Amino acid sequence: MRVVAAVSHPRDVQHVVRAHPVDIAVLAVGAGQPEFLEEAVDLLNARAELRLVAVAEVEDPALLARAVRMGFRGWVPKNVGVAALITALQEVRQGGTVIPPLSLTGLLAHLLDEERQQWEAARPLAALTPRERQVLTAMCRGASRQRIAADLAISPNTVRTHVQSVLRKLDVHSSLAAVTLARRARFG
């Protein structure tokens, strides 16, 4: 195992990955550097076989969840020694995933909380009629009432009635709040 480059800015990571046959990219991730997480998507789009490992400056279950969703295969706290980092890199290189037990506990608690929040947000959506669901889906896409009316072959007044019904059933007072609730529930 050898280090081919060390960079301090996210845009430089792309250049290194393209210029060298890199198996693993190790990225510092923390509150002050969220752009490295965003860079992960571009890296994996450029080289799907690349394995990403985060060296985490802080213990943040939400940040870890984002990293896992973006394709990171390893999560190593910054305060571990070099030997632990090398062991983690070897594990990831062999196809494994490395998340320390304490971090994994926080990740699972965070994911369960997200799931509970999503379920709670989705519960009122079950009361919507199929047409109200169509209207809400169009609202989530940013369609105007006129566009919704044209797409669904109904009058703008009927759209207004459906929107009012959606707001009432979701117990919100604006279209923006309805869309926010729908997105939180991963609807539409």
Coordinates of C-alpha atoms in Angstrom, one line a residue, residues 8-187:
S8 CA -6.4 19.8 0.7
H9 CA -9.2 20.9 -1.6
P10 CA -12.0 18.7 -2.9
R11 CA -11.6 19.6 -6.5
D12 CA -8.0 18.3 -6.4
V13 CA -9.2 14.8 -5.4
Q14 CA -10.8 14.4 -8.9
H15 CA -7.5 15.2 -10.6
V16 CA -5.5 12.7 -8.5
V17 CA -8.1 9.9 -9.0
R18 CA -8.0 10.4 -12.7
A19 CA -4.2 10.7 -12.9
H20 CA -3.3 7.7 -10.8
P21 CA -4.5 4.1 -10.5
V22 CA -6.0 4.7 -7.1
D23 CA -7.9 1.9 -5.3
I24 CA -8.9 3.8 -2.2
A25 CA -9.5 7.5 -1.6
V26 CA -9.2 8.7 2.0
L27 CA -11.1 11.9 2.6
A28 CA -11.2 14.1 5.7
V29 CA -14.8 14.6 6.6
G30 CA -16.1 17.0 9.2
A31 CA -18.3 20.0 10.0
G32 CA -15.8 22.3 8.3
Q33 CA -15.5 20.2 5.1
P34 CA -18.8 18.9 4.0
E35 CA -17.8 19.5 0.4
F36 CA -15.7 16.3 0.6
L37 CA -18.9 14.3 0.9
E38 CA -20.3 16.0 -2.2
E39 CA -17.1 15.2 -4.0
A40 CA -17.7 11.5 -3.3
V41 CA -20.6 11.3 -5.7
D42 CA -18.4 12.7 -8.5
L43 CA -15.6 10.4 -7.6
L44 CA -17.8 7.3 -7.8
N45 CA -19.4 8.5 -11.0
A46 CA -15.9 8.8 -12.5
R47 CA -14.7 5.4 -11.1
A48 CA -17.4 3.1 -9.8
E49 CA -14.8 0.6 -8.4
L50 CA -13.1 3.3 -6.2
R51 CA -13.5 2.7 -2.5
L52 CA -13.9 5.7 -0.3
V53 CA -12.9 5.9 3.4
A54 CA -13.7 8.9 5.6
V55 CA -11.4 10.1 8.3
A56 CA -14.0 11.7 10.6
E57 CA -13.1 14.8 12.6
V58 CA -16.2 14.6 14.7
E59 CA -18.6 11.8 15.8
D60 CA -21.7 12.8 13.9
P61 CA -24.2 10.0 13.1
A62 CA -26.0 12.2 10.5
L63 CA -22.8 12.9 8.7
L64 CA -22.0 9.1 8.8
A65 CA -25.4 8.3 7.4
R66 CA -24.8 10.7 4.5
A67 CA -21.4 9.2 3.9
V68 CA -22.8 5.7 3.8
R69 CA -25.6 6.7 1.4
M70 CA -23.0 8.4 -0.8
G71 CA -20.9 5.2 -1.1
F72 CA -18.3 5.4 1.6
R73 CA -17.0 2.0 2.6
G74 CA -15.0 3.0 5.6
W75 CA -15.4 5.5 8.5
V76 CA -12.4 6.0 10.8
P77 CA -12.4 8.5 13.7
K78 CA -9.6 11.0 13.4
N79 CA -8.3 10.2 16.9
V80 CA -7.4 6.5 16.1
G81 CA -3.7 5.7 15.5
V82 CA -2.0 5.1 12.2
A83 CA -2.1 1.3 12.7
A84 CA -5.9 1.3 13.1
L85 CA -6.2 3.4 9.9
I86 CA -4.0 1.0 8.0
T87 CA -6.0 -1.9 9.2
A88 CA -9.2 -0.2 8.1
L89 CA -7.8 0.5 4.7
Q90 CA -6.7 -3.1 4.3
E91 CA -10.2 -4.3 5.2
V92 CA -11.8 -1.9 2.7
R93 CA -9.3 -2.8 0.0
Q94 CA -10.3 -6.5 0.5
G95 CA -14.0 -5.5 -0.1
G96 CA -15.1 -5.0 3.5
T97 CA -16.8 -2.1 5.2
V98 CA -15.3 -0.6 8.3
I99 CA -17.4 1.3 10.8
P100 CA -16.3 1.3 14.5
P101 CA -18.9 -0.2 16.9
L102 CA -19.5 3.1 18.7
S103 CA -20.1 4.9 15.3
L104 CA -22.3 2.0 14.2
T105 CA -24.4 2.3 17.3
G106 CA -24.9 6.1 16.6
L107 CA -25.6 5.4 12.9
L108 CA -28.3 2.8 13.7
A109 CA -29.9 5.1 16.2
H110 CA -29.9 7.9 13.6
L111 CA -31.3 5.7 10.9
L112 CA -34.1 4.4 13.2
D113 CA -35.0 7.9 14.2
E114 CA -35.1 8.9 10.5
E115 CA -37.3 6.0 9.7
R116 CA -39.6 6.9 12.6
Q117 CA -39.8 10.5 11.4
Q118 CA -40.5 9.3 7.8
W119 CA -43.2 7.0 9.0
E120 CA -44.8 9.7 11.1
A121 CA -44.7 12.1 8.2
A122 CA -46.2 9.5 5.8
R123 CA -49.1 8.6 8.1
P124 CA -51.3 11.5 7.1
L125 CA -50.6 10.8 3.4
A126 CA -52.5 7.5 3.7
A127 CA -55.7 9.5 4.0
L128 CA -55.4 11.1 0.6
T129 CA -57.5 10.0 -2.3
P130 CA -55.7 8.8 -5.5
R131 CA -56.5 12.2 -7.2
E132 CA -55.2 14.1 -4.2
R133 CA -52.0 12.0 -4.4
Q134 CA -51.7 13.0 -8.1
V135 CA -52.1 16.7 -7.2
L136 CA -49.6 16.5 -4.3
T137 CA -47.1 14.7 -6.6
A138 CA -47.4 17.5 -9.1
M139 CA -47.0 20.0 -6.4
C140 CA -43.8 18.3 -5.3
R141 CA -42.5 18.6 -8.9
G142 CA -43.2 22.4 -8.7
A143 CA -46.1 22.4 -11.1
S144 CA -48.4 25.4 -11.0
R145 CA -52.2 24.9 -10.5
Q146 CA -52.7 25.7 -14.2
R147 CA -50.2 23.0 -15.2
I148 CA -51.7 20.5 -12.8
A149 CA -55.2 21.2 -14.3
A150 CA -53.9 20.7 -17.8
D151 CA -51.9 17.5 -16.9
L152 CA -54.9 16.0 -15.1
A153 CA -57.5 17.3 -17.5
I154 CA -59.5 19.0 -14.7
S155 CA -60.3 22.7 -14.1
P156 CA -58.1 25.0 -12.1
N157 CA -61.0 25.4 -9.6
T158 CA -61.0 21.6 -9.1
V159 CA -57.3 21.6 -8.6
R160 CA -57.8 24.4 -5.9
T161 CA -60.4 22.2 -4.2
H162 CA -58.0 19.2 -4.2
V163 CA -55.2 21.3 -2.9
Q164 CA -57.4 22.6 -0.1
S165 CA -58.4 19.0 0.7
V166 CA -54.7 18.0 0.8
L167 CA -53.9 20.8 3.1
R168 CA -56.7 20.0 5.5
K169 CA -55.9 16.2 5.5
L170 CA -52.2 16.9 6.1
D171 CA -53.1 19.5 8.8
V172 CA -50.9 22.1 7.2
H173 CA -51.6 25.7 6.1
S174 CA -49.7 26.1 2.9
S175 CA -48.7 24.3 -0.3
L176 CA -45.1 24.7 0.8
A177 CA -45.8 23.0 4.1
A178 CA -47.6 20.1 2.3
V179 CA -44.6 19.6 -0.1
T180 CA -42.2 19.7 2.8
L181 CA -44.2 17.1 4.7
A182 CA -44.4 15.0 1.5
R183 CA -40.7 15.2 0.9
R184 CA -39.9 14.3 4.5
A185 CA -42.0 11.2 4.0
R186 CA -40.2 10.6 0.7
F187 CA -43.5 10.9 -1.2

